[in-house]
Coordinates of C-alpha atoms and ligand atoms in Angstrom, one line a residue:
X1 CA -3.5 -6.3 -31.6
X2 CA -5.5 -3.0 -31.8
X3 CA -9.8 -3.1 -30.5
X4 CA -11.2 -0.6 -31.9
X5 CA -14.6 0.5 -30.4
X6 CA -17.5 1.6 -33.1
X7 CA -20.1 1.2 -30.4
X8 CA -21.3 1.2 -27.7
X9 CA -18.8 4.2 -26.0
X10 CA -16.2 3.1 -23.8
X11 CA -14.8 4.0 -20.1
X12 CA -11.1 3.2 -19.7
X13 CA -10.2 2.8 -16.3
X14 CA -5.9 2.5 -15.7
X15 CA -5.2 0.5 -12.1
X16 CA -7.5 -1.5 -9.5
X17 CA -6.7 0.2 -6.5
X18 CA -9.0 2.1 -4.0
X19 CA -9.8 4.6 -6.7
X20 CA -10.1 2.5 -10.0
X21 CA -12.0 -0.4 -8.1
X22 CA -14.7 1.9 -6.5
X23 CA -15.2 4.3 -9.5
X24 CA -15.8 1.3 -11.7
X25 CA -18.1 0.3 -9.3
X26 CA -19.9 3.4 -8.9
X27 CA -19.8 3.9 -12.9
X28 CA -21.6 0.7 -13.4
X29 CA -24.3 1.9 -11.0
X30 CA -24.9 5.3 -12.6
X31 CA -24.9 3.9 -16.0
X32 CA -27.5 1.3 -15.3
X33 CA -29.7 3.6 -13.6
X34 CA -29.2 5.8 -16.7
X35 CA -30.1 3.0 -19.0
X36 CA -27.0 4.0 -21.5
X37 CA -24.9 1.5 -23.1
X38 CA -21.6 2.1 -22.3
X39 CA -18.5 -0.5 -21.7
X40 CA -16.7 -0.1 -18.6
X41 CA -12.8 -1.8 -19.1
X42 CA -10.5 -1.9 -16.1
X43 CA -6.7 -2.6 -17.0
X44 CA -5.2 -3.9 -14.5
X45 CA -2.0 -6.6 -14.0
X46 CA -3.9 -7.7 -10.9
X47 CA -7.1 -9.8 -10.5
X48 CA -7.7 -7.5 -7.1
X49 CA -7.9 -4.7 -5.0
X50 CA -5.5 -5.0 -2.6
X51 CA -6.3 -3.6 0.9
X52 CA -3.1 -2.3 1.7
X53 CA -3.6 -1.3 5.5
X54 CA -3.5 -4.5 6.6
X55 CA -0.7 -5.2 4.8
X56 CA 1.5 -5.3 8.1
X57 CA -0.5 -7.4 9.4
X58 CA 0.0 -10.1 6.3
X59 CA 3.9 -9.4 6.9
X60 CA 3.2 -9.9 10.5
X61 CA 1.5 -13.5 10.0
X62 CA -1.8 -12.2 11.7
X63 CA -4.0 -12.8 8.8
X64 CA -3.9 -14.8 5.5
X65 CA -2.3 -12.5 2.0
X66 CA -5.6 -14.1 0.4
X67 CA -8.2 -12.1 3.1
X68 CA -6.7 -8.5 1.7
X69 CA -7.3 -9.3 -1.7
X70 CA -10.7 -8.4 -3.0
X71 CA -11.4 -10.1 -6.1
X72 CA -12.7 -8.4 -8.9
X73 CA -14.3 -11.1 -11.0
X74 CA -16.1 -12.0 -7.9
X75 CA -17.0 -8.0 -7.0
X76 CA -17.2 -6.4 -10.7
X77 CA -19.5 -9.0 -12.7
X78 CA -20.2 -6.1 -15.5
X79 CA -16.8 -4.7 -15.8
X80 CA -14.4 -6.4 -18.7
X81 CA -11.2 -7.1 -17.3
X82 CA -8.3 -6.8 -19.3
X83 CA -5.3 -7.9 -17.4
X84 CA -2.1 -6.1 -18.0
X85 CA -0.4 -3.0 -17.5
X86 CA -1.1 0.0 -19.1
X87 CA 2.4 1.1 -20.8
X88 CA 1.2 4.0 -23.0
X89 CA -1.5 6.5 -24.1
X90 CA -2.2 8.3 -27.1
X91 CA -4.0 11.2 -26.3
X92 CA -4.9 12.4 -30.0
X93 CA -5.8 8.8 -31.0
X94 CA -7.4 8.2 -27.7
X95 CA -6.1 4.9 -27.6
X96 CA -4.3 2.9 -24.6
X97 CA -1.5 0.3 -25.0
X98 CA -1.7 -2.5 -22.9
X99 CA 1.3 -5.0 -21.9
X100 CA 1.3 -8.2 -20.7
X101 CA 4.3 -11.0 -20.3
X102 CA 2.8 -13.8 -22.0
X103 CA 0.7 -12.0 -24.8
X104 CA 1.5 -9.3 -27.5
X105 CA 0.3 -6.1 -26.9
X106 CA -3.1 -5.1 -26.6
X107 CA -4.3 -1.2 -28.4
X108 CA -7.7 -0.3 -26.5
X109 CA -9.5 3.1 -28.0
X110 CA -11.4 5.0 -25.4
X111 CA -14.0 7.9 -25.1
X112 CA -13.4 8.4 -21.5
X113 CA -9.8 7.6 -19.8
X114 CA -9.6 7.1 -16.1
X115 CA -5.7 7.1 -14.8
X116 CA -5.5 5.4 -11.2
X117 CA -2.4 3.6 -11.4
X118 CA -1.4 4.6 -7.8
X119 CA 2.1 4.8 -6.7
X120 CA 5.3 3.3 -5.8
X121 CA 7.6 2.9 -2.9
X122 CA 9.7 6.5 -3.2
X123 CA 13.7 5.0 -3.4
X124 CA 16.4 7.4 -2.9
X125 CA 20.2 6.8 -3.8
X126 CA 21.5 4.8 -1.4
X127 CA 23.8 2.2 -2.6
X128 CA 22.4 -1.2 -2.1
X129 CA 18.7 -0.4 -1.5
X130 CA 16.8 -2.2 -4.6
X131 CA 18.9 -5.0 -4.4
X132 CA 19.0 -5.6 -0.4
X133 CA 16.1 -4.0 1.4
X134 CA 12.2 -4.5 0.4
X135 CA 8.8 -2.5 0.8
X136 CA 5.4 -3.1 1.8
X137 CA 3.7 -1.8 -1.2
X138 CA 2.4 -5.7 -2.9
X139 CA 0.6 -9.0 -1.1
X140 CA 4.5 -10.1 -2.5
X141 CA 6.6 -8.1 -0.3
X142 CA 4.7 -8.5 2.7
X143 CA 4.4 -12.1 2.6
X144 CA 8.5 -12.1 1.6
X145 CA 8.9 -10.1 4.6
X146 CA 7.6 -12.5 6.4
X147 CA 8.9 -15.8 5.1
X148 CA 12.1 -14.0 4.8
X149 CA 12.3 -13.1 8.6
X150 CA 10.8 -15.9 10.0
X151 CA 13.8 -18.2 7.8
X152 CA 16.4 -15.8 9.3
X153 CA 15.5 -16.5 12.9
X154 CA 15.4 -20.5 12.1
X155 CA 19.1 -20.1 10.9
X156 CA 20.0 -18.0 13.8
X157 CA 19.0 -21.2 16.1
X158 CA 21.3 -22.9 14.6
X159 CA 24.0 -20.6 14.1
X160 CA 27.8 -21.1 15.9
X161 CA 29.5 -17.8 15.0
X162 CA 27.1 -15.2 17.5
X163 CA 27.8 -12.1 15.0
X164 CA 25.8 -13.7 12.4
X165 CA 23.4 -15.0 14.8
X166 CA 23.0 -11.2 15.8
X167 CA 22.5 -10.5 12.3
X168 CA 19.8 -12.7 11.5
X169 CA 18.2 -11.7 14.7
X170 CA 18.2 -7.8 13.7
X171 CA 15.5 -6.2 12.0
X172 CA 15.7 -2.4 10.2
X173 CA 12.9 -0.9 9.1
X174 CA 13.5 2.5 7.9
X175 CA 10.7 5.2 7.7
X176 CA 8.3 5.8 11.0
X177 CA 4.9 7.2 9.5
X178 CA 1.9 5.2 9.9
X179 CA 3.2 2.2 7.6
X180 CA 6.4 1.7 8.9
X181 CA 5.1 1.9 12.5
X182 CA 2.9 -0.5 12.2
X183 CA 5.1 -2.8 10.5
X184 CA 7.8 -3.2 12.9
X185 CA 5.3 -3.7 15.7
X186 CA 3.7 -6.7 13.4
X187 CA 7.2 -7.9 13.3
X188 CA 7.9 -7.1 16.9
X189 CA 4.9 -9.6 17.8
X190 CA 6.0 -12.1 15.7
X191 CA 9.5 -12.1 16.8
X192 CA 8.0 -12.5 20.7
X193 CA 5.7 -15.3 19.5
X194 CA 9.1 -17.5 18.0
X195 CA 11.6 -16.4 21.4
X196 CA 8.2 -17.7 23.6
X197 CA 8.2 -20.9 21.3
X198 CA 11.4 -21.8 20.9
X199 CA 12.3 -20.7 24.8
X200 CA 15.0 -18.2 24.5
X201 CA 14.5 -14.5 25.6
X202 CA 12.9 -12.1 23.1
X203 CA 15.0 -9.3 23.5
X204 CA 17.7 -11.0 21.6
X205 CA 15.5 -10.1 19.0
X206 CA 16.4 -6.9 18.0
X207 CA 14.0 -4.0 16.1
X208 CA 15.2 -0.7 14.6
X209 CA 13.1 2.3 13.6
X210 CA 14.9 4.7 11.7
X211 CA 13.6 8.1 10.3
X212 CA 15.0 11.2 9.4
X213 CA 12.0 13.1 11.2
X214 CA 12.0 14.5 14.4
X215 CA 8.5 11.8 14.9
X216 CA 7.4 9.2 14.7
X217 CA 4.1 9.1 12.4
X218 CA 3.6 13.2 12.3
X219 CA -0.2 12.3 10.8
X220 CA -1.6 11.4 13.9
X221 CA -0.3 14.9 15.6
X222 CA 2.7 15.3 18.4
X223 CA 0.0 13.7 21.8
X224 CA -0.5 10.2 19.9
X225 CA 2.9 10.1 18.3
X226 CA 4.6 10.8 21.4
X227 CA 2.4 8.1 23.1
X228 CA 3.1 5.8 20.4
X229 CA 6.9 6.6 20.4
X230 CA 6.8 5.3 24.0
X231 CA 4.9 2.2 23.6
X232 CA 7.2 1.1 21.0
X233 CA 10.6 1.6 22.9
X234 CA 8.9 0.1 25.8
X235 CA 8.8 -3.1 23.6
X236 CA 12.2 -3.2 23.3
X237 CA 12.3 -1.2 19.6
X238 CA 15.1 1.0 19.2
X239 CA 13.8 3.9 17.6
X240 CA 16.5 6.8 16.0
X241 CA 15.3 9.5 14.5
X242 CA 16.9 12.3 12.4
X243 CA 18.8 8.9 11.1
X244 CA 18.9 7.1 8.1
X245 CA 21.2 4.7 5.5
X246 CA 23.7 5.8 4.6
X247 CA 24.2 2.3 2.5
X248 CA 22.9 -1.5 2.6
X249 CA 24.8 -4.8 1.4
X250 CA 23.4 -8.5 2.2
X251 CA 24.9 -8.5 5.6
X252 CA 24.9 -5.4 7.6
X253 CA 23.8 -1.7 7.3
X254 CA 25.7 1.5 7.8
X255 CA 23.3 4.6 9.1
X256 CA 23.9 8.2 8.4
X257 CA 25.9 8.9 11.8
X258 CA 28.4 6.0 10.2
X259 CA 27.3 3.1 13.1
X260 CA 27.0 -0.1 11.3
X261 CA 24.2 -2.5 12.0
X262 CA 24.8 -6.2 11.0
X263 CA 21.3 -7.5 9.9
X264 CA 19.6 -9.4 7.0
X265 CA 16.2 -8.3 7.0
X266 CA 15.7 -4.6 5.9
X267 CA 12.3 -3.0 5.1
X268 CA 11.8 0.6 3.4
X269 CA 8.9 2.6 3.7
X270 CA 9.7 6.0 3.3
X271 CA 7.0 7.1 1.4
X272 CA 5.4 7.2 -2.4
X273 CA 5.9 8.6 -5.7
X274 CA 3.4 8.7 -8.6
X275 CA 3.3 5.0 -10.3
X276 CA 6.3 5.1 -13.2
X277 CA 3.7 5.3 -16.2
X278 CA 2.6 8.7 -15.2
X279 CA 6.5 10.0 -16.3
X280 CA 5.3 8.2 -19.8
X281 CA 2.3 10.0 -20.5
X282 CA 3.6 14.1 -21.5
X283 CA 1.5 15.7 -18.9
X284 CA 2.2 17.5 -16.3
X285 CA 3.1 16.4 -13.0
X286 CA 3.5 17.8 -9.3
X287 CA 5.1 15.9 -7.2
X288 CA 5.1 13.1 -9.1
X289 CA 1.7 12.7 -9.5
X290 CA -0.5 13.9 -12.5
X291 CA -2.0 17.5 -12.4
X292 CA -5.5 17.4 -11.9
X293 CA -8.1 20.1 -11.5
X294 CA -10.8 20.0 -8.9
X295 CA -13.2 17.9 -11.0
X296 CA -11.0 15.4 -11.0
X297 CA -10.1 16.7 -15.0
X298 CA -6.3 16.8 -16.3
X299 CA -6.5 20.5 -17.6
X300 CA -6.4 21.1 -21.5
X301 CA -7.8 17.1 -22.2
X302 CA -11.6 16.9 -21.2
X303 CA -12.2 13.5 -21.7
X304 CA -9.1 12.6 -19.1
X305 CA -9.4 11.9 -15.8
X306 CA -7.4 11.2 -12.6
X307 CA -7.5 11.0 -9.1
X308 CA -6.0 8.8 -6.1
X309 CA -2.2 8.4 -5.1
X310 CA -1.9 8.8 -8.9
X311 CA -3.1 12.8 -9.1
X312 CA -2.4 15.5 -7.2
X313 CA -6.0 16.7 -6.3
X314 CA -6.6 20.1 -4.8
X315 CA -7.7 20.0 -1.4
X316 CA -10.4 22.0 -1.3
X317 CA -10.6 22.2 2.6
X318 CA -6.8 23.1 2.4
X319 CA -6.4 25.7 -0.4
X320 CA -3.1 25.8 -1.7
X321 CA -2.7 22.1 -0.5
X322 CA -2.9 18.7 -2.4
X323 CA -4.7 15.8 -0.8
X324 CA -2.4 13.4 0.7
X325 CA -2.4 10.0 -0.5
X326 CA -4.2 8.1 1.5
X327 CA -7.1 5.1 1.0
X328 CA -9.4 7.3 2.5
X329 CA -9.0 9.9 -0.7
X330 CA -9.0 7.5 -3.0
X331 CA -11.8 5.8 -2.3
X332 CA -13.6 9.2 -2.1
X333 CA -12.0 10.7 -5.4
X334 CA -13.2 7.1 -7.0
X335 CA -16.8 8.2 -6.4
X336 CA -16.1 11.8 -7.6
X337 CA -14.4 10.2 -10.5
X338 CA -17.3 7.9 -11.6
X339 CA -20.0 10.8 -11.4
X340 CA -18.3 13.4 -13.1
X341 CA -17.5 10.7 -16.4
X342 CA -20.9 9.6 -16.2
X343 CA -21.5 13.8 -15.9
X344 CA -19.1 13.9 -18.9
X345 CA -21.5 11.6 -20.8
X346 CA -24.7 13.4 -20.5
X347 CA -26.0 11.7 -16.9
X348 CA -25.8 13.8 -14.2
X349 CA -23.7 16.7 -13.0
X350 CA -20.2 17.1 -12.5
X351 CA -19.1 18.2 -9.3
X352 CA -15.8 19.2 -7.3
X353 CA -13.9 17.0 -5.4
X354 CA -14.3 17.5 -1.6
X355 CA -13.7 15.9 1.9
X356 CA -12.3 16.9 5.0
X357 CA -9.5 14.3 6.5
X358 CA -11.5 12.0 9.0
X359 CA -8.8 11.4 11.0
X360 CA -6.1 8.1 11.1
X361 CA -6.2 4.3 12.8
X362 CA -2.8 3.1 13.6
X363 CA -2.6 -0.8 14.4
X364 CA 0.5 -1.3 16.8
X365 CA 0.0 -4.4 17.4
X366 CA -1.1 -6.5 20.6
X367 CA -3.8 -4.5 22.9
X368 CA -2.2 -1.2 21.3
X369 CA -3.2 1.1 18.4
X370 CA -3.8 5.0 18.5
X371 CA -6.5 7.0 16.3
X372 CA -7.8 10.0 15.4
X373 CA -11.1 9.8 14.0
X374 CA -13.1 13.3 13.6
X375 CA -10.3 14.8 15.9
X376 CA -11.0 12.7 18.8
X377 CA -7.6 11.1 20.2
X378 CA -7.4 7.5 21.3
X379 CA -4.9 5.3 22.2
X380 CA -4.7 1.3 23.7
X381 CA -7.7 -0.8 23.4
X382 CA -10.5 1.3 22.9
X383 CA -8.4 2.9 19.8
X384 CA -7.3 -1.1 19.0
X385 CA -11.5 -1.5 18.7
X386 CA -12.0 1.7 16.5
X387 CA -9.4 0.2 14.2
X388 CA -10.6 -3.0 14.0
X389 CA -13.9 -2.1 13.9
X390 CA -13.0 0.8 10.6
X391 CA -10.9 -1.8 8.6
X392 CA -13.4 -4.6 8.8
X393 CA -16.2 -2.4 7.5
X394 CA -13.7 -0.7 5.2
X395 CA -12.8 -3.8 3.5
X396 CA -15.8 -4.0 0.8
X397 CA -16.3 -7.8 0.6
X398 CA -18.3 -9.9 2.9
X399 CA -16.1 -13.2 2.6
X400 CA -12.9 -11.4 3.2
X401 CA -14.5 -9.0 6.1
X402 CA -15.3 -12.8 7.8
X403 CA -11.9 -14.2 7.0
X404 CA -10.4 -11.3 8.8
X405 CA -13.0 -11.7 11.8
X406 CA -12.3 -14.9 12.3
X407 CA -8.3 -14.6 12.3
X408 CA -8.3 -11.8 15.0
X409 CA -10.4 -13.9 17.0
X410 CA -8.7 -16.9 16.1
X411 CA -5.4 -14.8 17.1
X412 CA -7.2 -13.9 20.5
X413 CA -6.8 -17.2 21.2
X414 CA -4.0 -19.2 19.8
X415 CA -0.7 -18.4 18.8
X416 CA 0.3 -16.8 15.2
X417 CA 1.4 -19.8 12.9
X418 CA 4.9 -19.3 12.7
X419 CA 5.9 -21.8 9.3
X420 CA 7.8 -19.8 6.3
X421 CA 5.8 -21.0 2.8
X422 CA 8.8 -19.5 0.9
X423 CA 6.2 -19.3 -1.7
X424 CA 7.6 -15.4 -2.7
X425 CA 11.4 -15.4 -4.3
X426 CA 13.7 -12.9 -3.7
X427 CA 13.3 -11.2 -7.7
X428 CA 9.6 -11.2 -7.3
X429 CA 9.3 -9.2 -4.2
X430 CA 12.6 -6.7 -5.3
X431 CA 11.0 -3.3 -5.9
X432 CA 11.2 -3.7 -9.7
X433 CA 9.8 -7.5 -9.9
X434 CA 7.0 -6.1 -7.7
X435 CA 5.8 -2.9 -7.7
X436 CA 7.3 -2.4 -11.4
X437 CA 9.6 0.3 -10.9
X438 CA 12.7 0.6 -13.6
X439 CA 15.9 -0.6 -12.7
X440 CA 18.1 2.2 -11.8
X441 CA 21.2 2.3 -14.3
Ligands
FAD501 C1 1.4 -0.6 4.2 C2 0.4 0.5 3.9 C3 -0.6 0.9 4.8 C4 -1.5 1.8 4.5 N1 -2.5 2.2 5.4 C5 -3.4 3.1 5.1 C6 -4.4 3.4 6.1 O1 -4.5 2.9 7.2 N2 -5.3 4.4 5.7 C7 -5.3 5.0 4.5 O2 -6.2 5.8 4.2 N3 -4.3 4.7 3.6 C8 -3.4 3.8 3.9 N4 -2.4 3.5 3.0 C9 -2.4 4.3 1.7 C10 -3.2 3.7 0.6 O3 -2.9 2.3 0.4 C11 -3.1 4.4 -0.7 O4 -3.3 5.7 -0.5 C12 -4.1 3.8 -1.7 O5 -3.8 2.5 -2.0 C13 -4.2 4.6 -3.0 O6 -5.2 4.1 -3.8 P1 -5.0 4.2 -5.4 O7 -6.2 3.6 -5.9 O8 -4.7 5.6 -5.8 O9 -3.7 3.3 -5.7 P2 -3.3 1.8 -5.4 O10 -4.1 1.3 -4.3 O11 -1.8 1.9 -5.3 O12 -3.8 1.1 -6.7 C14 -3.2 1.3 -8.0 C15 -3.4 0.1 -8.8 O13 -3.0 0.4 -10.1 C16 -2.2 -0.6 -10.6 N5 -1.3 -0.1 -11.7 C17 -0.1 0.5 -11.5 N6 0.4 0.8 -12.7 C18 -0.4 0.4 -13.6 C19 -0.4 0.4 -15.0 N7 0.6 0.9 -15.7 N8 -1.5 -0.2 -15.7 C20 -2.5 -0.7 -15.0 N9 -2.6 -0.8 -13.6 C21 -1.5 -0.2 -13.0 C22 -1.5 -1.2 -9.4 O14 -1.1 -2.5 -9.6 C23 -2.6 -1.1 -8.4 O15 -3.4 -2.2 -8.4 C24 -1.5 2.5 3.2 C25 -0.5 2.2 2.3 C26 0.4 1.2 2.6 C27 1.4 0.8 1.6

């Protein structure tokens, strides 16, 4: 099916995530302040803008998978949505193909393309991973995570043989930056909140950090890591670093020193790599992610643009760097994004792309978080305010900043609900079935 656009001009945005959703939102702004007809479309195979840092949180059963979404029919009334996946782009035709699973394709022509597709869990070749261990990339393998955990320690109660009770009670997660981190301590607090209910003693619960670092979470510097590292083993986590897999079945894991680990529950979060439909497009990449200049521009195609985890932008503040992929840049490069199209169209001026890091908050569960923010260290509760305090204001919806209010308080005061919906199967929260990246032959 092929849309072909005589008028008004069109914007193409590729991806809903912190940089598609806030440059549509900004475009819409600048365009009606500039009176000019022009159709904004977002493509997107998600009716959302998932806030991903509180993602271990969802895993952790602290707060609802619905409060992170932000809904876009609710947020972007003027934007069409065309829900799908962007599969291909013509850059002499200027037209964008368009999948989806239940409809035939969908041929979209554009004046202006906008590629913030994001990224992917990065998955290394270690036999086993994509079929045995998950990430924490989707609302689907964070509430999987969960469900999945929570069913393993119901089976452990009842289990005679005490190496596969052992098993079911073991938890890997492999990769100790920020994500990872605060994941395990989510899952930590879970664990304690099932041993205090069902009356047996938490520490036969058992949590592994691995990372081949020498640190744990190197982006908050060595004073808060170190604190951090600390915290954690005091909970009774086993962190190892310079250690990783070595390889994974359903049952156990064997680490790169050779010790295996009998466990059923294994979460990787090692990082990102551009989303797969960047490798589609012909341009050239860095990294992974789609070569940008500081404008936001992919060189040698004017009407192309890029920016978030999806583009490697030049950090002005850093020369010679690229900026890391974080929701902070995104969000920011989204804003750059939407003036410099609307720029491109004959409102305003373009500008560079420019912002100093502000710093990190780190969530490490009960009365514990460290943060950074303008260079000013924190750590324990007045860092676990900070962060609370930045993710409820970042979160850019009124209903879901309430929803998440209320569950923290709620949390304060009563138990987490510990009851496994088993609403997420195994295919759909497998790095392919969820975050869309190709089957490894
Ligand atoms: C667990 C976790 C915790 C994090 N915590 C923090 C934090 O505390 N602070 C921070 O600054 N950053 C944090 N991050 C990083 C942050 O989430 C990313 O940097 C940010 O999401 C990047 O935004 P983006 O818009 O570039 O991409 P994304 O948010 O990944 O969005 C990309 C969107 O594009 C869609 N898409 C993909 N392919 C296609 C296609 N072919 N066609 C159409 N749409 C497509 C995706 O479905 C997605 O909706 C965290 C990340 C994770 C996973």
């Amino acid at each position: 099916m092929s849309e072909n656009n005589a008028s008004p001009q069109r914007v193409v945005i590729v991806g809903s995530g912190f940089a598609g959703f806030t440059c549509a939102r900004k475009l819409v702004r600048l365009l009606a302040k500039a009176d000019r007809d022009i159709e904004i479309v977002l493509v997107t195979p998600t009716d959302y803008l998932l806030y991903t840092p509180l993602l271990p949180d969802v895993a952790g059963g602290l707060i609802d998978a619905r409060f992170v979404t932000i809904s876009l029919p609710d947020t972007l009334p003027r934007v069409r949505l065309v829900i799908g996946k962007a599969e291909s782009v013509d850059l002499q035709a200027k037209t964008v193909t368009v999948t989806h699973e239940t409809g035939p394709d969908r041929e979209l022509s554009w004046d202006r393309l906008v590629l913030t597709p994001g990224s992917v869990t990065r998955l290394f070749d270690v036999p086993g991973l994509t079929e045995h261990a998950r990430g924490l990339k989707t609302a689907a393998e964070a509430l999987y995570l969960r469900d999945h955990f929570l069913r393993q320690l119901e089976l452990a109660d009842n289990e005679e043989d005490p190496e596969v009770r052992e098993a079911r009670r073991t938890v890997v997660v492999v990769g100790a930056s920020y994500a990872g981190t605060e994941l395990i301590s989510q899952l930590r607090a879970l664990a304690d909140a099932y041993a205090a209910r069902r009356g047996f003693d938490r520490t036969q619960i058992r949590f592994l950090l691995l990372d081949t670092a020498e640190r744990v979470m190197p982006e908050v510097g060595e004073r808060l890591g170190d604190k951090a590292l600390h915290v954690l083993r005091d909970r009774g986590i086993d962190i190892r670093l310079k250690m990783s897999l070595q390889k994974l079945s359903e049952r156990e894991v064997v680490l790169t020193d050779g010790t295996v680990v009998p466990t059923y529950t294994v979460a990787w979060v090692t990082g990102v790599t551009g989303a797969p439909m960047l490798s589609n497009l012909g341009l050239p990449l860095e990294r992974g992610r789609l070569t940008v200049d500081t404008s936001l521009r992919v060189p040698g195609h004017p009407e192309v643009f890029a920016g978030g985890d999806a583009a490697a932008v030049p950090d002005v503040t850093s020369p010679g760097k690229i900026t890391p992929p974080t929701a902070q840049h995104a969000t920011r490069q989204g804003k750059a994004l939407a003036r410099n199209v609307a720029a491109s169209l004959g409102f305003g001026r373009a500008k560079p792309y420019k912002h100093r890091d502000m710093g990190l908050v780190v969530d490490l569960g009960p009365g514990f978080a460290v943060a950074n923010p303008l260079g000013v260290h924190l750590s324990g509760l007045p860092a676990k305010a900070v962060t609370r305090a930045y993710h409820t204001y970042a979160v850019s919806r009124g209903v879901n900043r309430w929803a998440i209010i209320l569950a923290y308080l709620t949390n304060a005061v009563m138990p987490r609900p510990l009851s496994s919906l088993g609403l997420v199967g195994s295919e759909e929260s497998g790095f392919v079935g969820s975050e869309g990246i190709p089957r490894q032959s």
